């Protein structure tokens, strides 16, 4: 069918990334197309190795040498081509010619011309830009799918896989890789030079934006924190308020709603601010621990618990207040005991170490992964302490290590966008990507147990209860049809028999229902999607917080 001119204009240009199947799996777990340095030693040479910090994207003619490059390091590697839709992206780029020369341009307002074969754009990019993943053969696609099943943090369902041999059969005469000066790919350049391709640092047009003094918190740590606070939000009203506050998803949330002094510093920390010097000792110690864990350069050098103990030990020597010093000594002793066979019961530990610093750190030693924390509950653990524990666990695991059960589609898209933005802000890049709305925790679409529920919310809750088999959330009210009091029923074969005509109504026990919402594992994604869709019109009508 012949396409009309208007339809041609509406089609967004496609850009192609060339890599191999193992690098692609790692990037899918990390949520970002990123430079080799971010692969933590697990990167195989591919087109991303050409100019560290820059992502080469080809317009249509994919150089055969780029495909060869992607599988050059190991025989078992399979080439992959990923198509990207850059609609909504705005950034300075470098246009690559067939002869391997580059020129500066601004995306999307650029013309490749006859000689232009692609662009270099600053890393990272979010995976939300992916359109298709192409393979050279059915066998290559099968190998990729099998490898994906062997890891817990990649889910292929959101992606479109396809075999397209023609993309792997290009014989055009192109210079690849470009003849730039060789660089040490394991060493980062100073930020002041990261906006330029090699050889253009001095004379090329400036592509850096406003330099912002961001702490070097890894994007993965940020992603882990946001994901944990999203899931922890289903446990309490405070959790919902905190998540809405840090994602600016509702104007109703404000910092004054956070009473705990340690947790109250979360928005400040996320914005790159320093913890005020006048803050109390537990506050400064907690965020000192988080910063020690979140620093990019510490990610591989030391076990997280050892790193925390080393930090607390160093702080202990500087404390002069005997009360805080004594508490910290006791906390460190109990944390060290937990690494061996001693320590006592969790209740003993929580009784002995109270407060927003101690209990999250004890849990940090007691449980290994984010999912372990989501499965944990204890009556002595307050809502604030649980959220602070979630922050510690999120920083330790990062987005990279989270299993796919914790990555629903809306949450993943939002976190990929936030990680991308923070990465470019830290480098001082000028970069603008498609805006992604913040997801709302499931609990946010239901009022508190103290408030009046809309009939539609009641109906949605009943559907969740029935499918999830949370029978303790339901109660059946039986009344006489004429409004008079019922006589005592007879009990027969496990049934109650009333005299006369009655009516029955099923009611939700709201507090019990909300408690179940915060449990792990979460309900099936399909059920959650259906409930959200059913309640979506309430947002349109301005009813509730959906």
Coordinates of C-alpha atoms in Angstrom, one line a residue:
X1 CA 0.0 0.0 0.0
X2 CA 1.3 3.4 -1.0
X3 CA 1.8 5.7 1.9
X4 CA 0.5 9.3 1.7
X5 CA 2.8 12.3 2.4
X6 CA 1.0 13.2 5.6
X7 CA 1.5 9.7 7.0
X8 CA 5.2 9.8 6.1
X9 CA 5.5 13.1 8.0
X10 CA 3.9 11.5 11.1
X11 CA 6.4 8.6 11.3
X12 CA 9.1 9.2 13.8
X13 CA 12.6 8.4 12.4
X14 CA 14.1 5.2 13.7
X15 CA 17.6 5.0 15.1
X16 CA 19.5 1.8 15.6
X17 CA 21.8 0.7 18.4
X18 CA 24.2 -2.2 17.7
X19 CA 25.3 -4.4 20.6
X20 CA 25.4 -8.1 21.6
X21 CA 22.8 -10.2 23.5
X22 CA 24.7 -10.2 26.9
X23 CA 25.3 -6.5 26.9
X24 CA 21.7 -5.9 26.0
X25 CA 20.5 -8.1 28.9
X26 CA 22.6 -6.2 31.3
X27 CA 21.2 -2.9 30.1
X28 CA 17.7 -4.2 30.4
X29 CA 18.4 -5.1 34.0
X30 CA 19.9 -1.7 34.6
X31 CA 17.1 0.2 32.8
X32 CA 19.5 2.3 30.8
X33 CA 21.6 2.3 27.6
X34 CA 24.9 3.3 29.2
X35 CA 28.6 3.6 28.7
X36 CA 30.9 0.5 29.3
X37 CA 32.2 1.9 32.6
X38 CA 28.7 1.4 34.2
X39 CA 28.7 -2.3 33.5
X40 CA 30.8 -3.1 36.5
X41 CA 33.3 -5.1 34.6
X42 CA 30.7 -7.1 32.6
X43 CA 30.8 -5.2 29.3
X44 CA 31.8 -6.9 26.1
X45 CA 33.2 -4.8 23.3
X46 CA 30.5 -3.3 21.1
X47 CA 29.6 0.0 19.5
X48 CA 29.4 1.6 22.9
X49 CA 33.1 1.1 23.4
X50 CA 33.9 3.4 20.5
X51 CA 33.7 6.7 22.3
X52 CA 33.1 6.1 26.1
X53 CA 30.2 8.2 27.3
X54 CA 28.6 8.5 23.9
X55 CA 26.0 6.2 22.3
X56 CA 26.3 5.7 18.6
X57 CA 22.9 5.4 16.8
X58 CA 22.7 4.6 13.1
X59 CA 20.0 6.1 10.9
X60 CA 19.5 3.2 8.5
X61 CA 22.8 1.9 7.1
X62 CA 24.3 -0.2 9.9
X63 CA 28.0 -0.7 9.2
X64 CA 29.0 -4.4 9.0
X65 CA 32.0 -3.6 11.1
X66 CA 29.8 -2.4 13.9
X67 CA 28.1 -5.8 13.9
X68 CA 31.4 -7.6 13.8
X69 CA 32.7 -5.4 16.6
X70 CA 29.7 -6.5 18.9
X71 CA 30.7 -10.1 18.7
X72 CA 34.4 -9.8 18.5
X73 CA 35.3 -10.6 22.1
X74 CA 33.7 -14.0 22.6
X75 CA 32.4 -16.7 20.2
X76 CA 29.2 -17.2 22.1
X77 CA 28.0 -13.6 21.7
X78 CA 25.1 -12.9 19.3
X79 CA 24.6 -9.6 17.5
X80 CA 21.5 -7.5 18.4
X81 CA 20.1 -4.4 16.8
X82 CA 17.7 -2.2 18.9
X83 CA 15.5 0.4 17.2
X84 CA 14.9 3.5 19.2
X85 CA 12.2 6.2 18.9
X86 CA 13.8 9.5 20.0
X87 CA 10.6 11.4 19.9
X88 CA 10.6 13.9 22.8
X89 CA 14.4 13.8 23.1
X90 CA 16.3 17.1 22.8
X91 CA 20.1 17.3 23.1
X92 CA 23.3 18.4 21.4
X93 CA 24.7 15.5 19.3
X94 CA 27.5 14.7 17.0
X95 CA 26.7 13.7 13.4
X96 CA 28.8 10.9 12.0
X97 CA 29.7 10.8 8.3
X98 CA 30.6 7.8 6.1
X99 CA 34.2 8.9 6.2
X100 CA 34.2 8.8 10.0
X101 CA 34.1 12.6 10.5
X102 CA 31.8 14.3 13.0
X103 CA 30.2 17.7 13.3
X104 CA 28.1 19.2 16.0
X105 CA 24.4 19.6 15.8
X106 CA 21.3 19.9 17.9
X107 CA 18.8 17.1 18.0
X108 CA 16.1 16.9 16.8
X109 CA 16.6 19.9 14.5
X110 CA 19.4 18.4 12.3
X111 CA 19.9 17.2 8.8
X112 CA 22.1 14.2 8.2
X113 CA 22.6 14.9 4.5
X114 CA 23.8 12.3 2.0
X115 CA 26.9 11.6 3.9
X116 CA 25.5 11.4 7.5
X117 CA 25.0 7.8 8.7
X118 CA 24.2 8.4 12.4
X119 CA 24.7 10.4 15.5
X120 CA 26.5 10.2 18.8
X121 CA 24.3 11.1 21.8
X122 CA 25.5 11.4 25.4
X123 CA 24.8 8.4 27.6
X124 CA 22.7 7.2 29.2
X125 CA 19.3 6.8 27.5
X126 CA 16.2 5.2 29.1
X127 CA 14.9 1.9 27.8
X128 CA 11.5 3.5 27.3
X129 CA 12.9 4.7 24.0
X130 CA 13.1 1.1 22.7
X131 CA 10.8 0.2 19.8
X132 CA 12.0 -3.3 18.7
X133 CA 14.9 -5.7 19.4
X134 CA 16.1 -7.4 16.2
X135 CA 18.0 -10.6 15.7
X136 CA 19.8 -12.1 12.7
X137 CA 18.1 -15.5 13.1
X138 CA 15.6 -17.5 15.0
X139 CA 18.5 -19.3 16.7
X140 CA 19.9 -16.0 18.0
X141 CA 16.6 -14.8 19.3
X142 CA 16.1 -18.2 21.1
X143 CA 19.6 -17.9 22.7
X144 CA 18.7 -14.4 23.9
X145 CA 15.3 -15.6 25.4
X146 CA 17.0 -18.5 27.1
X147 CA 19.6 -16.2 28.6
X148 CA 16.9 -13.9 29.9
X149 CA 15.2 -16.8 31.7
X150 CA 18.4 -17.4 33.6
X151 CA 18.3 -14.0 35.3
X152 CA 15.7 -12.8 37.8
X153 CA 15.8 -9.1 36.9
X154 CA 14.8 -9.1 33.3
X155 CA 11.3 -9.5 32.0
X156 CA 10.9 -9.6 28.2
X157 CA 7.1 -9.1 28.0
X158 CA 7.2 -5.3 27.5
X159 CA 9.6 -5.6 24.6
X160 CA 9.0 -6.6 21.0
X161 CA 11.4 -9.1 19.6
X162 CA 11.8 -9.8 15.9
X163 CA 14.1 -11.5 13.4
X164 CA 15.1 -9.1 10.6
X165 CA 17.9 -10.4 8.5
X166 CA 18.1 -7.4 6.3
X167 CA 19.5 -5.2 9.2
X168 CA 22.5 -7.6 9.4
X169 CA 23.3 -7.7 5.7
X170 CA 24.5 -4.2 5.0
X171 CA 27.5 -3.9 2.6
X172 CA 27.8 -0.1 2.5
X173 CA 31.3 1.4 2.5
X174 CA 31.5 3.2 5.9
X175 CA 34.5 4.0 8.1
X176 CA 33.9 2.3 11.4
X177 CA 35.0 2.8 14.1
X178 CA 35.8 6.5 13.5
X179 CA 39.4 7.4 13.8
X180 CA 39.3 9.3 17.1
X181 CA 42.3 9.2 19.5
X182 CA 42.2 6.1 21.6
X183 CA 41.0 6.4 25.2
X184 CA 41.3 4.4 28.4
X185 CA 37.7 3.1 28.7
X186 CA 38.2 2.3 32.4
X187 CA 39.1 5.9 33.4
X188 CA 36.6 8.6 33.5
X189 CA 37.3 12.0 32.0
X190 CA 36.9 15.1 34.1
X191 CA 33.3 16.3 33.9
X192 CA 34.5 19.5 32.2
X193 CA 35.5 17.4 29.2
X194 CA 32.7 14.9 29.1
X195 CA 30.5 16.9 26.7
X196 CA 32.9 16.7 23.8
X197 CA 34.1 13.9 21.5
X198 CA 37.9 13.4 21.6
X199 CA 39.7 16.0 19.6
X200 CA 36.9 18.5 20.0
X201 CA 37.3 19.4 23.6
X202 CA 39.1 22.7 22.9
X203 CA 37.7 23.9 19.7
X204 CA 34.2 22.4 19.3
X205 CA 31.0 24.0 20.2
X206 CA 30.1 23.8 23.9
X207 CA 27.5 21.2 24.7
X208 CA 27.5 21.3 28.5
X209 CA 24.6 22.7 30.4
X210 CA 24.6 24.4 33.8
X211 CA 27.0 22.7 36.2
X212 CA 25.1 21.5 39.2
X213 CA 26.8 20.4 42.4
X214 CA 25.2 17.0 42.6
X215 CA 26.6 14.4 45.0
X216 CA 28.0 11.4 43.1
X217 CA 25.0 9.1 44.0
X218 CA 24.7 6.3 41.5
X219 CA 21.7 6.3 39.3
X220 CA 21.1 2.6 40.3
X221 CA 21.0 3.6 44.0
X222 CA 18.4 6.3 43.2
X223 CA 16.4 3.8 41.3
X224 CA 16.5 1.3 44.1
X225 CA 15.3 3.9 46.6
X226 CA 12.4 5.0 44.5
X227 CA 11.3 1.5 43.9
X228 CA 11.5 0.5 47.5
X229 CA 9.6 3.6 48.6
X230 CA 6.9 2.9 46.0
X231 CA 6.4 -0.7 47.3
X232 CA 6.7 0.3 51.0
X233 CA 4.0 3.0 50.4
X234 CA 1.4 0.3 50.3
X235 CA 2.0 -0.3 54.0
X236 CA 0.9 3.0 55.5
X237 CA -0.6 6.4 54.8
X238 CA 2.8 7.9 55.7
X239 CA 4.4 5.8 53.0
X240 CA 1.9 7.2 50.4
X241 CA 2.6 10.8 51.5
X242 CA 6.3 10.3 51.3
X243 CA 6.2 8.8 47.9
X244 CA 3.9 11.5 46.5
X245 CA 6.2 14.1 48.1
X246 CA 9.4 12.9 46.5
X247 CA 7.8 12.3 43.1
X248 CA 5.8 15.6 43.3
X249 CA 2.8 13.6 42.1
X250 CA 0.3 15.5 44.2
X251 CA 0.1 19.0 45.5
X252 CA -1.4 17.7 48.7
X253 CA 1.9 16.2 49.9
X254 CA 4.2 18.5 51.9
X255 CA 7.3 18.0 54.0
X256 CA 5.5 19.0 57.2
X257 CA 3.5 15.7 57.1
X258 CA 6.8 13.9 57.9
X259 CA 7.2 14.1 61.7
X260 CA 10.2 11.8 62.1
X261 CA 13.3 14.0 61.9
X262 CA 15.5 11.4 60.1
X263 CA 12.9 10.7 57.5
X264 CA 12.1 14.4 57.1
X265 CA 15.5 14.8 55.5
X266 CA 14.7 12.5 52.5
X267 CA 13.5 15.2 50.1
X268 CA 16.6 17.3 50.9
X269 CA 18.9 14.3 50.3
X270 CA 17.2 13.4 47.0
X271 CA 17.7 17.0 45.8
X272 CA 21.4 16.7 46.5
X273 CA 21.4 18.9 49.6
X274 CA 23.6 18.4 52.7
X275 CA 22.1 17.3 56.0
X276 CA 22.0 20.5 58.1
X277 CA 24.7 20.7 60.8
X278 CA 22.1 21.4 63.5
X279 CA 20.4 18.1 62.8
X280 CA 20.4 15.6 65.7
X281 CA 23.0 12.9 65.8
X282 CA 20.8 9.9 64.6
X283 CA 19.8 12.0 61.6
X284 CA 23.4 12.8 60.6
X285 CA 24.5 9.2 61.2
X286 CA 21.7 7.7 59.2
X287 CA 22.3 9.9 56.1
X288 CA 26.0 9.5 56.5
X289 CA 25.5 5.8 56.2
X290 CA 23.2 6.2 53.1
X291 CA 25.8 8.5 51.5
X292 CA 28.6 6.0 52.2
X293 CA 26.6 3.3 50.5
X294 CA 25.4 5.4 47.6
X295 CA 28.7 6.7 46.4
X296 CA 29.4 5.4 42.9
X297 CA 33.1 4.7 43.6
X298 CA 32.2 2.4 46.6
X299 CA 29.9 0.1 44.6
X300 CA 32.5 -2.7 44.1
X301 CA 35.1 -2.2 46.7
X302 CA 33.6 -3.4 50.0
X303 CA 30.7 -5.4 51.3
X304 CA 27.8 -3.1 52.3
X305 CA 27.5 -4.2 55.9
X306 CA 31.3 -3.9 56.4
X307 CA 31.2 -0.4 54.8
X308 CA 28.4 0.6 57.2
X309 CA 30.2 -0.7 60.3
X310 CA 33.4 1.0 59.2
X311 CA 31.6 4.3 58.8
X312 CA 29.8 4.0 62.2
X313 CA 33.1 3.0 63.9
X314 CA 34.8 6.1 62.5
X315 CA 31.9 8.3 63.7
X316 CA 32.0 6.8 67.1
X317 CA 35.5 8.1 67.7
X318 CA 34.3 11.6 67.1
X319 CA 31.2 11.6 69.3
X320 CA 31.6 13.5 72.5
X321 CA 28.0 13.2 73.8
X322 CA 28.1 10.2 76.2
X323 CA 24.4 9.3 75.7
X324 CA 24.7 9.1 71.9
X325 CA 28.1 7.5 72.1
X326 CA 26.8 4.7 74.4
X327 CA 23.8 4.1 72.1
X328 CA 26.0 3.9 69.1
X329 CA 28.4 1.5 70.8
X330 CA 25.5 -0.8 71.7
X331 CA 24.2 -0.7 68.2
X332 CA 27.6 -1.5 66.6
X333 CA 28.0 -4.4 69.0
X334 CA 24.6 -5.8 68.2
X335 CA 25.2 -5.4 64.4
X336 CA 28.5 -7.2 64.7
X337 CA 26.9 -10.0 66.8
X338 CA 24.3 -10.5 64.0
X339 CA 27.1 -11.2 61.5
X340 CA 28.0 -14.2 63.7
X341 CA 25.7 -16.6 65.5
X342 CA 24.7 -14.3 68.4
X343 CA 22.5 -11.3 68.8
X344 CA 19.3 -12.6 70.4
X345 CA 15.7 -12.5 68.9
X346 CA 14.5 -9.6 66.7
X347 CA 12.2 -8.5 69.5
X348 CA 15.2 -8.4 72.0
X349 CA 17.2 -6.4 69.5
X350 CA 14.4 -3.9 68.8
X351 CA 13.7 -3.5 72.5
X352 CA 17.4 -2.8 73.2
X353 CA 17.9 -0.5 70.2
X354 CA 15.0 2.0 69.7
X355 CA 14.7 4.7 67.1
X356 CA 14.9 5.6 63.5
X357 CA 18.7 5.0 63.2
X358 CA 19.0 1.7 65.1
X359 CA 16.2 -0.5 63.9
X360 CA 16.7 0.1 60.1
X361 CA 20.4 -0.7 60.6
X362 CA 19.7 -3.9 62.5
X363 CA 17.3 -5.0 59.7
X364 CA 20.1 -4.1 57.2
X365 CA 22.2 -6.8 58.9
X366 CA 19.3 -9.3 59.3
X367 CA 17.9 -9.3 55.8
X368 CA 19.9 -9.5 52.6
X369 CA 17.7 -8.2 49.8
X370 CA 14.8 -5.7 49.1
X371 CA 12.3 -8.5 48.7
X372 CA 13.3 -9.9 52.1
X373 CA 12.4 -6.6 53.7
X374 CA 9.0 -6.4 51.9
X375 CA 8.2 -9.8 53.3
X376 CA 9.1 -8.7 56.9
X377 CA 6.9 -7.2 59.5
X378 CA 7.1 -6.7 63.2
X379 CA 4.8 -4.9 65.6
X380 CA 7.6 -2.8 67.1
X381 CA 8.7 -1.4 63.8
X382 CA 7.1 2.0 63.1
X383 CA 6.0 3.2 59.7
X384 CA 8.9 5.7 59.6
X385 CA 11.4 3.0 60.6
X386 CA 10.1 0.7 57.9
X387 CA 10.5 3.5 55.2
X388 CA 14.0 4.3 56.4
X389 CA 14.8 0.5 56.2
X390 CA 13.5 0.6 52.6
X391 CA 15.9 3.5 51.7
X392 CA 18.9 1.5 53.1
X393 CA 17.9 -1.6 51.2
X394 CA 17.1 0.3 48.0
X395 CA 20.6 1.9 48.0
X396 CA 22.3 -1.4 48.7
X397 CA 20.5 -3.4 45.9
X398 CA 20.0 -0.5 43.5
X399 CA 17.6 -0.8 40.6
X400 CA 19.9 -3.3 38.9
X401 CA 19.4 -6.1 41.4
X402 CA 15.7 -5.8 41.9
X403 CA 13.7 -8.8 40.7
X404 CA 11.1 -8.3 37.9
X405 CA 8.3 -8.8 40.4
X406 CA 9.2 -5.3 41.7
X407 CA 9.3 -3.7 38.3
X408 CA 5.8 -3.0 37.0
X409 CA 5.7 -1.2 33.7
X410 CA 4.7 2.3 35.0
X411 CA 7.2 2.2 37.8
X412 CA 10.0 1.0 35.5
X413 CA 9.3 3.8 33.0
X414 CA 9.3 6.5 35.7
X415 CA 12.5 5.3 37.4
X416 CA 14.3 4.9 34.1
X417 CA 13.4 8.5 33.3
X418 CA 14.5 9.8 36.7
X419 CA 17.8 7.8 36.5
X420 CA 18.5 9.3 33.1
X421 CA 17.8 12.8 34.2
X422 CA 20.0 12.6 37.3
X423 CA 22.9 11.0 35.3
X424 CA 22.9 13.9 32.8
X425 CA 22.5 16.5 35.6
X426 CA 25.5 15.2 37.4
X427 CA 27.6 15.5 34.2
X428 CA 26.2 18.9 33.4
X429 CA 24.8 17.7 30.1
X430 CA 22.1 19.5 28.2
X431 CA 19.5 16.7 27.8
X432 CA 15.7 16.5 27.8
X433 CA 13.8 13.3 27.4
X434 CA 10.2 12.3 27.2
X435 CA 8.3 13.1 30.4
X436 CA 7.0 10.1 32.3
X437 CA 4.3 10.5 34.9
X438 CA 4.8 9.2 38.4
X439 CA 3.0 6.0 39.2
X440 CA 0.7 5.9 42.2
X441 CA 1.1 3.2 44.9
X442 CA -2.0 1.0 45.0
X443 CA -2.9 2.2 48.4
X444 CA -3.2 5.8 47.1
X445 CA -6.3 4.9 45.1
X446 CA -8.1 3.9 48.3
X447 CA -9.0 6.3 51.1
X448 CA -8.0 5.6 54.7
X449 CA -10.2 3.4 56.9
X450 CA -11.4 6.6 58.6
X451 CA -12.8 8.1 55.4
X452 CA -15.9 7.4 53.4
X453 CA -15.3 5.1 50.4
X454 CA -16.9 5.7 47.1
X455 CA -19.1 2.7 46.0
X456 CA -16.7 2.2 43.1
X457 CA -13.8 1.9 45.4
X458 CA -15.8 -0.6 47.6
X459 CA -16.6 -2.6 44.5
X460 CA -12.9 -2.6 43.4
X461 CA -11.8 -3.7 46.8
X462 CA -14.3 -6.6 46.9
X463 CA -13.0 -7.8 43.5
X464 CA -9.4 -7.7 44.8
X465 CA -10.5 -9.6 47.9
X466 CA -12.3 -12.3 46.1
X467 CA -9.6 -12.9 43.5
X468 CA -6.8 -12.8 46.1
X469 CA -8.9 -14.9 48.6
X470 CA -8.5 -12.5 51.5
X471 CA -11.6 -13.8 53.1
X472 CA -10.9 -12.0 56.4
X473 CA -11.5 -8.7 54.7
X474 CA -15.2 -9.4 54.0
X475 CA -18.3 -9.4 56.3
X476 CA -21.8 -10.2 55.3
X477 CA -24.7 -8.2 56.8
X478 CA -28.1 -9.9 56.9
X479 CA -31.2 -7.8 57.7
X480 CA -34.9 -8.4 57.5
X481 CA -36.6 -7.2 54.3
X482 CA -39.3 -5.3 56.4
X483 CA -36.7 -3.5 58.6
X484 CA -37.8 -5.2 61.8
X485 CA -35.2 -7.0 64.0
X486 CA -34.5 -10.6 63.0
X487 CA -35.2 -13.5 65.2
X488 CA -32.3 -15.7 66.4
X489 CA -31.4 -18.0 63.4
X490 CA -31.3 -21.8 63.6
X491 CA -28.0 -23.4 62.8
X492 CA -28.2 -26.5 60.6
X493 CA -25.4 -28.2 58.6
X494 CA -23.1 -25.2 59.0
X495 CA -25.8 -22.8 57.8
X496 CA -27.8 -20.1 59.6
X497 CA -31.5 -20.2 58.8
X498 CA -33.6 -17.0 59.5
X499 CA -37.4 -16.8 59.6
X500 CA -39.0 -14.6 57.0
X501 CA -37.4 -12.7 54.1
X502 CA -34.0 -11.2 54.4
X503 CA -31.5 -9.1 52.5
X504 CA -27.7 -9.5 52.5
X505 CA -24.9 -7.0 51.9
X506 CA -21.2 -7.7 51.5
X507 CA -19.0 -5.1 53.2
X508 CA -15.3 -4.5 53.2
X509 CA -13.4 -4.5 56.5
X510 CA -11.3 -1.6 55.4
X511 CA -8.5 -1.7 57.9
X512 CA -7.9 -5.4 57.2
X513 CA -8.0 -4.8 53.5
X514 CA -5.5 -2.0 53.6
X515 CA -3.2 -4.2 55.7
X516 CA -3.3 -6.9 53.0
X517 CA -2.4 -4.3 50.3
X518 CA 0.9 -3.8 52.0
X519 CA 1.8 -7.5 52.1
X520 CA 4.3 -9.2 49.8
X521 CA 4.1 -10.8 47.3
X522 CA 1.8 -8.3 45.7
X523 CA -1.4 -9.2 43.8
X524 CA -1.2 -10.3 40.2
X525 CA -0.2 -7.5 37.9
X526 CA -3.1 -8.3 35.6
X527 CA -5.6 -7.9 38.5
X528 CA -3.9 -4.6 39.6
X529 CA -4.0 -3.3 36.1
X530 CA -7.8 -4.1 35.8
X531 CA -8.6 -2.4 39.1
X532 CA -6.7 0.7 38.2
X533 CA -8.4 0.8 34.8
X534 CA -11.8 0.4 36.5
X535 CA -11.1 3.3 38.8
X536 CA -9.5 5.5 36.2
X537 CA -12.7 7.4 35.4
X538 CA -12.6 8.7 39.0
X539 CA -9.5 10.6 38.1
X540 CA -11.3 12.1 35.2
X541 CA -14.3 13.0 37.4
X542 CA -12.1 14.4 40.1
X543 CA -13.2 11.7 42.7
X544 CA -10.5 10.4 45.1
X545 CA -6.8 10.2 44.3
X546 CA -6.3 7.8 41.4

